[in-house]
Amino acid sequence: LFLRITAKRPDGFHELASLFHAIDLGDVIKFSISPSTKRDSLTTNVPGVPVDESNLIIKAFALYRKKTGSNQFYWVHLDKKVPMGAGLGGGSGNAATALWAANELSGRLATEEQLREWAGEIGSDISFFFSTGCAYCTGRGEIVRDVPPPIALSKPFLLVKPVEECPTKDIYKNFVLAEASQASPEGLLAAIQATGKVAPDTCI
């Protein structure tokens, strides 16, 4: 609902403060245990979606095995519905779901809090998808503080997705910090919570 970028970090990432809110748009993913002892398998209905180790779903499985010592591999089919390059967190949501699914199919070797912590190692905003659905996120996005939804869940939203894709890495690379808003993130959060509205002066 807003994104404030506040500093450039020594590790190349940016410090941010953002109010994230889940919506009822998501990909559909089917998981099953693979008989393979060497690799995961990913198929999808959309051309151009990577199905190799660069996909966050495959990265999530590799991370889960590394953290738990599991030797289980998975078969996945991804029915893509969230537009690519839209900044809607489609890939991050899929990675969080893959971590959760791997844990369920492996007998819950990890707690959900552990999954949330591990998620930050493969993507800055993946941890959000272990929240209650609305969260104030700081750090590079991996520090998640659940907040009550400030807007009624029945409120309709209109999403506008231009034809062009906007890869997150390129957006941050070309971001000019000196030209950024100086609005207080906590002030933006308080204003939205107080009014139950996202207005032009709070949607930064």
Coordinates of N, CA and C in Angstrom, one line a residue:
L1 N 0.8 -1.2 0.0 CA 0.0 0.0 0.0 C 0.9 1.3 0.0
F2 N 2.1 1.2 0.5 CA 3.1 2.2 0.3 C 4.5 1.5 0.4
L3 N 5.4 2.2 -0.3 CA 6.8 1.7 -0.3 C 7.8 2.9 -0.1
R4 N 8.4 3.0 1.0 CA 9.4 4.0 1.2 C 10.8 3.4 1.2
I5 N 11.7 3.8 0.3 CA 13.0 3.4 0.3 C 13.9 4.5 1.0
T6 N 14.6 4.1 2.0 CA 15.2 5.1 2.9 C 16.7 5.1 2.9
A7 N 17.4 4.1 2.4 CA 18.9 4.1 2.3 C 19.4 3.0 1.4
K8 N 20.6 3.2 1.0 CA 21.3 2.1 0.3 C 22.2 1.4 1.3
R9 N 22.2 0.1 1.3 CA 22.9 -0.7 2.2 C 24.3 -1.1 1.7
P10 N 25.2 -1.3 2.6 CA 26.6 -1.8 2.1 C 26.5 -3.1 1.3
D11 N 25.5 -3.9 1.6 CA 25.5 -5.2 0.8 C 24.8 -5.0 -0.6
G12 N 24.5 -3.8 -1.0 CA 23.9 -3.6 -2.3 C 22.4 -3.5 -2.3
F13 N 21.8 -4.0 -1.2 CA 20.3 -3.9 -1.1 C 19.9 -2.5 -0.6
H14 N 18.6 -2.2 -0.6 CA 18.1 -1.0 0.0 C 17.4 -1.2 1.3
E15 N 17.5 -0.2 2.2 CA 16.6 -0.2 3.3 C 15.2 0.3 2.9
L16 N 14.2 -0.4 3.4 CA 12.9 0.0 3.0 C 11.9 -0.1 4.2
A17 N 10.8 0.5 4.0 CA 9.7 0.4 5.0 C 8.4 0.4 4.1
S18 N 7.7 -0.7 4.2 CA 6.5 -0.9 3.3 C 5.4 -1.5 4.0
L19 N 4.2 -1.1 3.6 CA 2.9 -1.8 4.1 C 2.4 -2.7 3.0
F20 N 2.6 -4.0 3.3 CA 2.2 -5.1 2.4 C 0.8 -5.6 2.7
H21 N 0.0 -5.9 1.7 CA -1.3 -6.4 2.0 C -1.6 -7.5 0.9
A22 N -2.0 -8.7 1.4 CA -2.4 -9.8 0.5 C -3.7 -9.5 -0.2
I23 N -3.8 -10.0 -1.4 CA -5.1 -9.9 -2.2 C -5.4 -11.3 -2.7
D24 N -6.7 -11.4 -3.2 CA -7.1 -12.8 -3.6 C -6.8 -13.1 -5.0
L25 N -5.6 -12.7 -5.4 CA -5.1 -13.1 -6.8 C -3.8 -13.9 -6.5
G26 N -3.8 -15.1 -7.0 CA -2.6 -16.0 -6.8 C -2.5 -17.1 -7.9
D27 N -1.3 -17.6 -8.0 CA -1.1 -18.7 -8.9 C -1.6 -20.0 -8.2
V28 N -1.8 -21.0 -9.0 CA -2.3 -22.3 -8.5 C -1.1 -23.3 -8.7
I29 N -0.7 -23.9 -7.6 CA 0.4 -24.8 -7.6 C 0.1 -26.2 -7.1
K30 N 0.5 -27.2 -7.9 CA 0.2 -28.6 -7.4 C 1.6 -29.2 -7.1
F31 N 1.6 -29.8 -5.9 CA 2.9 -30.4 -5.4 C 2.7 -31.9 -5.2
S32 N 3.7 -32.7 -5.5 CA 3.8 -34.1 -5.1 C 5.2 -34.5 -4.9
I33 N 5.4 -35.6 -4.2 CA 6.7 -36.1 -3.9 C 7.2 -36.8 -5.2
S34 N 8.5 -36.5 -5.6 CA 9.1 -37.0 -6.8 C 9.8 -38.3 -6.4
P35 N 9.8 -39.3 -7.3 CA 10.6 -40.5 -7.1 C 12.1 -40.2 -7.3
S36 N 12.4 -39.1 -7.9 CA 13.9 -38.7 -8.2 C 14.6 -38.5 -6.9
T37 N 15.9 -38.9 -6.9 CA 16.7 -38.7 -5.7 C 17.8 -37.6 -6.1
K38 N 17.6 -36.9 -7.2 CA 18.6 -36.0 -7.7 C 18.1 -34.6 -8.0
R39 N 16.9 -34.5 -8.4 CA 16.4 -33.1 -8.8 C 14.9 -33.0 -8.7
D40 N 14.5 -31.7 -8.5 CA 13.1 -31.4 -8.5 C 12.7 -31.2 -10.0
S41 N 11.4 -31.3 -10.2 CA 10.8 -31.1 -11.5 C 9.7 -30.1 -11.5
L42 N 9.8 -29.1 -12.4 CA 8.8 -28.0 -12.4 C 8.3 -27.8 -13.8
T43 N 7.0 -27.8 -14.0 CA 6.3 -27.5 -15.2 C 5.4 -26.4 -15.0
T44 N 5.0 -25.7 -16.1 CA 4.2 -24.5 -16.0 C 3.4 -24.3 -17.3
N45 N 2.3 -23.6 -17.2 CA 1.4 -23.3 -18.4 C 1.8 -22.1 -19.1
V46 N 2.8 -21.3 -18.6 CA 3.1 -20.0 -19.3 C 4.6 -20.1 -19.8
P47 N 4.7 -19.8 -21.2 CA 6.0 -19.8 -21.8 C 6.8 -18.6 -21.2
G48 N 8.1 -18.9 -21.0 CA 9.0 -17.8 -20.5 C 9.3 -17.9 -19.0
V49 N 8.5 -18.7 -18.3 CA 8.7 -18.9 -16.8 C 9.9 -19.9 -16.7
P50 N 11.0 -19.5 -16.0 CA 12.1 -20.4 -15.9 C 11.7 -21.6 -15.1
V51 N 12.2 -22.8 -15.5 CA 11.8 -24.0 -14.8 C 13.1 -24.7 -14.2
D52 N 14.2 -24.0 -14.2 CA 15.5 -24.5 -13.7 C 15.7 -24.0 -12.3
E53 N 17.0 -24.0 -11.9 CA 17.4 -23.6 -10.6 C 17.2 -22.1 -10.3
S54 N 17.0 -21.3 -11.3 CA 16.8 -19.9 -11.2 C 15.4 -19.6 -10.7
N55 N 14.5 -20.5 -10.8 CA 13.1 -20.3 -10.3 C 13.1 -20.4 -8.8
L56 N 12.3 -19.4 -8.1 CA 12.3 -19.4 -6.7 C 11.7 -20.6 -6.0
I57 N 10.8 -21.3 -6.7 CA 10.3 -22.5 -6.2 C 11.4 -23.6 -6.0
I58 N 12.2 -23.7 -7.0 CA 13.3 -24.7 -7.0 C 14.3 -24.2 -5.9
K59 N 14.6 -22.9 -5.8 CA 15.5 -22.4 -4.8 C 14.9 -22.7 -3.4
A60 N 13.6 -22.6 -3.2 CA 13.0 -22.8 -1.9 C 13.2 -24.3 -1.5
F61 N 13.0 -25.2 -2.5 CA 13.2 -26.6 -2.2 C 14.7 -26.9 -1.7
A62 N 15.6 -26.3 -2.5 CA 17.0 -26.5 -2.1 C 17.3 -25.9 -0.7
L63 N 16.8 -24.8 -0.4 CA 17.0 -24.2 0.9 C 16.4 -25.1 2.0
Y64 N 15.2 -25.6 1.7 CA 14.6 -26.5 2.7 C 15.4 -27.7 3.0
R65 N 16.0 -28.3 2.0 CA 16.8 -29.5 2.2 C 18.1 -29.1 2.9
K66 N 18.6 -28.0 2.6 CA 19.9 -27.5 3.3 C 19.6 -27.3 4.8
K67 N 18.5 -26.7 5.1 CA 18.2 -26.4 6.5 C 17.8 -27.6 7.3
T68 N 17.1 -28.5 6.7 CA 16.5 -29.6 7.5 C 17.3 -30.9 7.3
G69 N 18.1 -31.1 6.3 CA 18.8 -32.3 6.1 C 17.9 -33.3 5.3
S70 N 16.7 -32.9 4.9 CA 15.8 -33.8 4.1 C 16.5 -34.1 2.8
N71 N 16.2 -35.3 2.3 CA 16.7 -35.7 1.0 C 15.5 -35.9 0.0
Q72 N 14.4 -35.3 0.3 CA 13.2 -35.4 -0.5 C 13.2 -34.4 -1.7
F73 N 12.8 -34.9 -2.9 CA 12.7 -34.0 -4.0 C 11.2 -34.0 -4.4
Y74 N 10.8 -33.0 -5.3 CA 9.4 -32.7 -5.5 C 9.1 -32.5 -7.0
W75 N 7.9 -32.8 -7.3 CA 7.3 -32.5 -8.7 C 6.3 -31.4 -8.5
V76 N 6.4 -30.4 -9.3 CA 5.5 -29.2 -9.2 C 4.9 -28.8 -10.5
H77 N 3.6 -28.5 -10.6 CA 3.1 -27.8 -11.7 C 2.5 -26.5 -11.3
L78 N 3.0 -25.4 -12.0 CA 2.6 -24.0 -11.7 C 1.7 -23.5 -12.8
D79 N 0.5 -23.2 -12.3 CA -0.6 -22.6 -13.2 C -0.5 -21.1 -12.9
K80 N 0.2 -20.3 -13.8 CA 0.5 -18.9 -13.5 C -0.7 -18.0 -13.8
K81 N -1.1 -17.3 -12.8 CA -2.2 -16.3 -12.9 C -1.8 -14.9 -12.5
V82 N -0.8 -14.7 -11.7 CA -0.2 -13.4 -11.3 C 0.7 -13.0 -12.5
P83 N 0.5 -11.8 -13.0 CA 1.3 -11.3 -14.1 C 2.8 -11.2 -13.7
M84 N 3.7 -11.6 -14.6 CA 5.1 -11.5 -14.4 C 5.6 -10.1 -14.5
G85 N 6.6 -9.7 -13.7 CA 7.1 -8.4 -13.8 C 6.2 -7.3 -13.4
A86 N 5.2 -7.6 -12.5 CA 4.2 -6.6 -12.1 C 4.4 -6.1 -10.7
G87 N 5.4 -6.6 -10.0 CA 5.6 -6.1 -8.6 C 4.6 -6.6 -7.6
L88 N 3.9 -7.7 -8.0 CA 2.8 -8.2 -7.2 C 3.2 -9.4 -6.3
G89 N 4.5 -9.7 -6.3 CA 5.0 -10.7 -5.4 C 4.7 -12.2 -5.8
G90 N 4.4 -12.4 -7.1 CA 4.0 -13.7 -7.6 C 5.1 -14.8 -7.3
G91 N 6.3 -14.5 -7.7 CA 7.4 -15.4 -7.5 C 7.7 -15.6 -6.0
S92 N 7.6 -14.5 -5.2 CA 7.9 -14.6 -3.8 C 6.8 -15.5 -3.1
G93 N 5.5 -15.2 -3.5 CA 4.4 -16.0 -2.9 C 4.6 -17.5 -3.2
N94 N 5.1 -17.8 -4.4 CA 5.3 -19.2 -4.8 C 6.4 -19.8 -4.0
A95 N 7.5 -19.1 -3.8 CA 8.6 -19.6 -3.0 C 8.1 -19.9 -1.6
A96 N 7.3 -19.0 -1.0 CA 6.8 -19.3 0.4 C 5.9 -20.5 0.4
T97 N 5.1 -20.6 -0.6 CA 4.2 -21.8 -0.7 C 5.0 -23.1 -0.9
A98 N 6.1 -23.0 -1.6 CA 6.9 -24.2 -1.8 C 7.6 -24.6 -0.5
L99 N 8.1 -23.6 0.2 CA 8.7 -24.0 1.6 C 7.6 -24.6 2.4
W100 N 6.4 -24.1 2.5 CA 5.4 -24.6 3.3 C 5.0 -26.0 2.8
A101 N 4.9 -26.2 1.5 CA 4.5 -27.5 1.0 C 5.5 -28.6 1.3
A102 N 6.8 -28.2 1.1 CA 7.9 -29.1 1.4 C 7.9 -29.6 2.8
N103 N 7.6 -28.6 3.7 CA 7.5 -28.9 5.1 C 6.3 -29.9 5.4
E104 N 5.2 -29.6 4.8 CA 4.0 -30.5 5.0 C 4.3 -31.9 4.5
L105 N 4.9 -32.0 3.3 CA 5.1 -33.3 2.7 C 6.2 -34.0 3.3
S106 N 7.0 -33.4 4.1 CA 8.2 -34.0 4.8 C 7.9 -34.3 6.3
G107 N 6.6 -34.1 6.7 CA 6.3 -34.3 8.1 C 6.5 -33.2 9.1
R108 N 6.6 -32.0 8.5 CA 6.8 -30.8 9.3 C 8.1 -30.8 10.2
L109 N 9.2 -30.9 9.5 CA 10.5 -30.9 10.1 C 10.8 -29.5 10.7
A110 N 10.1 -28.5 10.3 CA 10.4 -27.1 10.7 C 9.1 -26.4 11.2
T111 N 9.3 -25.4 12.1 CA 8.2 -24.6 12.5 C 7.9 -23.6 11.4
E112 N 6.7 -23.0 11.5 CA 6.4 -21.9 10.5 C 7.3 -20.7 10.7
E113 N 7.7 -20.5 12.0 CA 8.5 -19.3 12.3 C 9.9 -19.6 11.6
Q114 N 10.4 -20.8 11.7 CA 11.7 -21.1 11.0 C 11.6 -20.9 9.5
L115 N 10.5 -21.3 8.9 CA 10.3 -21.1 7.5 C 10.3 -19.6 7.1
R116 N 9.7 -18.9 8.0 CA 9.7 -17.4 7.8 C 11.1 -16.8 7.8
E117 N 11.9 -17.3 8.8 CA 13.2 -16.8 8.9 C 14.1 -17.2 7.7
W118 N 14.0 -18.5 7.3 CA 14.8 -19.0 6.2 C 14.4 -18.3 4.9
A119 N 13.2 -17.9 4.7 CA 12.7 -17.3 3.5 C 13.5 -16.1 3.1
G120 N 14.0 -15.3 4.0 CA 14.7 -14.1 3.7 C 16.0 -14.4 3.1
E121 N 16.5 -15.6 3.1 CA 17.8 -16.0 2.4 C 17.7 -16.1 0.9
I122 N 16.5 -16.3 0.4 CA 16.3 -16.4 -1.0 C 15.5 -15.2 -1.7
G123 N 14.9 -14.4 -0.9 CA 14.2 -13.3 -1.4 C 13.7 -12.4 -0.3
S124 N 13.8 -11.1 -0.6 CA 13.5 -10.1 0.5 C 12.1 -10.0 1.0
D125 N 11.1 -10.3 0.1 CA 9.7 -10.2 0.5 C 9.0 -11.5 0.7
I126 N 9.8 -12.6 0.6 CA 9.1 -13.9 0.8 C 8.6 -14.1 2.2
S127 N 9.3 -13.6 3.2 CA 8.8 -13.8 4.5 C 7.4 -13.2 4.8
F128 N 7.0 -12.2 4.0 CA 5.7 -11.6 4.2 C 4.6 -12.6 4.0
F129 N 4.8 -13.6 3.2 CA 3.8 -14.6 2.9 C 3.6 -15.6 4.0
F130 N 4.3 -15.5 5.1 CA 4.1 -16.2 6.3 C 3.4 -15.3 7.4
S131 N 3.0 -14.1 6.9 CA 2.3 -13.2 7.9 C 0.8 -13.5 7.9
T132 N 0.1 -12.7 8.6 CA -1.4 -12.9 8.7 C -2.1 -12.2 7.5
G133 N -1.4 -11.6 6.6 CA -2.0 -11.0 5.4 C -1.8 -9.5 5.3
C134 N -1.5 -8.9 6.4 CA -1.2 -7.4 6.3 C 0.0 -7.2 7.2
A135 N 1.1 -6.6 6.7 CA 2.3 -6.5 7.5 C 3.1 -5.2 7.2
Y136 N 3.7 -4.7 8.2 CA 4.7 -3.6 8.0 C 6.1 -4.2 7.9
C137 N 6.7 -4.0 6.7 CA 8.0 -4.7 6.5 C 9.1 -3.8 6.4
T138 N 10.2 -4.1 7.1 CA 11.4 -3.2 7.1 C 12.6 -4.0 6.8
G139 N 13.8 -3.4 7.0 CA 15.1 -4.0 6.6 C 15.1 -4.0 5.1
R140 N 15.4 -5.1 4.4 CA 15.2 -5.1 3.0 C 13.9 -5.8 2.6
G141 N 13.0 -5.9 3.6 CA 11.7 -6.4 3.4 C 11.5 -7.7 4.2
E142 N 12.5 -8.2 4.7 CA 12.4 -9.5 5.4 C 12.0 -9.4 6.9
I143 N 12.0 -8.2 7.4 CA 11.6 -8.0 8.8 C 10.1 -7.7 8.8
V144 N 9.3 -8.6 9.3 CA 7.9 -8.6 9.1 C 7.1 -8.4 10.4
R145 N 6.3 -7.3 10.5 CA 5.5 -7.1 11.7 C 4.0 -7.1 11.3
D146 N 3.3 -8.1 11.8 CA 1.9 -8.2 11.5 C 1.2 -7.0 12.0
V147 N 0.3 -6.4 11.2 CA -0.6 -5.3 11.6 C -2.0 -5.7 11.2
P148 N -3.0 -5.2 12.0 CA -4.4 -5.4 11.6 C -4.7 -4.8 10.2
P149 N -5.4 -5.4 9.3 CA -5.7 -4.9 8.0 C -6.4 -3.5 8.2
P150 N -5.8 -2.4 7.7 CA -6.4 -1.1 7.9 C -7.6 -0.8 7.0
I151 N -7.8 -1.7 6.0 CA -8.9 -1.5 5.0 C -9.8 -2.7 5.0
A152 N -11.1 -2.6 5.0 CA -12.0 -3.7 5.0 C -11.6 -4.7 3.9
L153 N -11.6 -6.0 4.3 CA -11.2 -7.1 3.4 C -12.2 -7.2 2.3
S154 N -13.4 -6.7 2.4 CA -14.4 -6.7 1.4 C -14.2 -5.6 0.4
K155 N -13.3 -4.7 0.6 CA -13.1 -3.5 -0.3 C -12.5 -4.0 -1.6
P156 N -13.1 -3.6 -2.7 CA -12.5 -4.0 -4.0 C -11.3 -3.1 -4.4
F157 N -10.3 -3.8 -5.0 CA -9.2 -3.0 -5.5 C -9.1 -3.2 -7.0
L158 N -8.7 -2.1 -7.7 CA -8.5 -2.2 -9.2 C -7.0 -2.2 -9.4
L159 N -6.5 -3.3 -10.0 CA -5.1 -3.4 -10.4 C -4.9 -3.0 -11.8
V160 N -3.9 -2.2 -12.1 CA -3.6 -1.8 -13.4 C -2.2 -2.3 -13.7
K161 N -2.1 -3.2 -14.7 CA -0.8 -3.8 -15.1 C -0.4 -3.3 -16.5
P162 N 0.5 -2.4 -16.7 CA 1.0 -2.1 -18.0 C 1.5 -3.3 -18.8
V163 N 1.6 -3.1 -20.1 CA 2.2 -4.2 -20.9 C 3.6 -4.5 -20.6
E164 N 4.4 -3.4 -20.2 CA 5.8 -3.6 -19.9 C 6.0 -4.3 -18.6
E165 N 7.0 -5.2 -18.6 CA 7.5 -5.8 -17.4 C 8.4 -4.9 -16.7
C166 N 8.4 -4.9 -15.3 CA 9.3 -4.0 -14.5 C 10.1 -4.9 -13.6
P167 N 11.2 -5.6 -14.0 CA 11.9 -6.4 -13.1 C 12.4 -5.7 -11.8
T168 N 12.1 -6.3 -10.7 CA 12.4 -5.6 -9.4 C 13.9 -5.2 -9.3
K169 N 14.8 -6.1 -9.7 CA 16.2 -5.8 -9.7 C 16.6 -4.5 -10.5
D170 N 16.0 -4.4 -11.6 CA 16.3 -3.2 -12.5 C 15.7 -1.9 -11.9
I171 N 14.5 -2.0 -11.3 CA 13.9 -0.9 -10.6 C 14.7 -0.3 -9.5
Y172 N 15.2 -1.2 -8.6 CA 16.1 -0.8 -7.6 C 17.4 -0.2 -8.1
K173 N 18.0 -0.9 -9.1 CA 19.3 -0.5 -9.7 C 19.2 1.0 -10.2
N174 N 18.1 1.4 -10.8 CA 17.9 2.7 -11.4 C 17.3 3.7 -10.4
F175 N 17.0 3.3 -9.2 CA 16.4 4.2 -8.3 C 17.3 5.3 -7.8
V176 N 16.8 6.5 -7.8 CA 17.6 7.7 -7.3 C 17.2 8.1 -5.9
L177 N 18.0 7.7 -5.0 CA 17.6 7.9 -3.6 C 17.4 9.4 -3.2
A178 N 18.2 10.3 -3.8 CA 18.1 11.7 -3.6 C 16.8 12.3 -4.0
E179 N 16.1 11.6 -4.9 CA 14.8 12.1 -5.4 C 13.6 11.5 -4.7
A180 N 13.9 10.6 -3.7 CA 12.8 9.9 -3.0 C 12.0 10.8 -2.1
S181 N 10.8 10.3 -1.8 CA 10.0 11.0 -0.8 C 10.6 11.0 0.5
Q182 N 10.4 12.0 1.3 CA 11.0 12.0 2.7 C 9.9 11.8 3.8
A183 N 8.7 11.3 3.3 CA 7.6 11.0 4.2 C 8.0 10.0 5.3
S184 N 7.6 10.1 6.5 CA 7.8 9.2 7.5 C 7.0 7.9 7.3
P185 N 7.7 6.7 7.2 CA 6.9 5.5 7.0 C 5.9 5.2 8.1
E186 N 6.4 5.5 9.3 CA 5.5 5.3 10.5 C 4.3 6.2 10.4
G187 N 4.5 7.4 9.9 CA 3.5 8.4 9.7 C 2.5 8.0 8.7
L188 N 3.0 7.4 7.6 CA 2.1 6.9 6.5 C 1.2 5.7 7.1
L189 N 1.9 4.8 7.9 CA 1.1 3.7 8.4 C 0.1 4.2 9.4
A190 N 0.4 5.2 10.2 CA -0.6 5.7 11.2 C -1.7 6.4 10.5
A191 N -1.5 7.1 9.4 CA -2.5 7.8 8.7 C -3.5 6.8 8.0
I192 N -3.0 5.7 7.4 CA -3.8 4.7 6.8 C -4.6 4.0 7.9
Q193 N -4.0 3.6 9.0 CA -4.7 2.9 10.1 C -5.8 3.8 10.7
A194 N -5.6 5.1 10.7 CA -6.5 6.0 11.3 C -7.8 6.2 10.4
T195 N -7.5 6.3 9.1 CA -8.6 6.6 8.2 C -9.2 5.4 7.5
G196 N -8.5 4.3 7.5 CA -9.0 3.1 6.7 C -9.0 3.4 5.2
K197 N -8.2 4.3 4.8 CA -8.1 4.7 3.4 C -6.7 4.8 2.9
V198 N -6.5 4.4 1.6 CA -5.2 4.7 1.0 C -5.4 5.9 0.0
A199 N -4.9 7.0 0.4 CA -5.1 8.3 -0.3 C -3.8 8.6 -1.1
P200 N -3.9 9.5 -2.1 CA -2.7 9.8 -2.9 C -1.5 10.2 -2.1
D201 N -1.8 10.9 -0.9 CA -0.6 11.3 -0.1 C -0.1 10.2 0.8
T202 N -0.7 9.1 0.8 CA -0.2 8.0 1.6 C 0.3 6.8 0.7
C203 N -0.1 6.9 -0.5 CA 0.2 5.8 -1.5 C 1.5 6.2 -2.2
I204 N 2.6 6.0 -1.5 CA 4.0 6.4 -1.9 C 4.7 5.2 -2.4

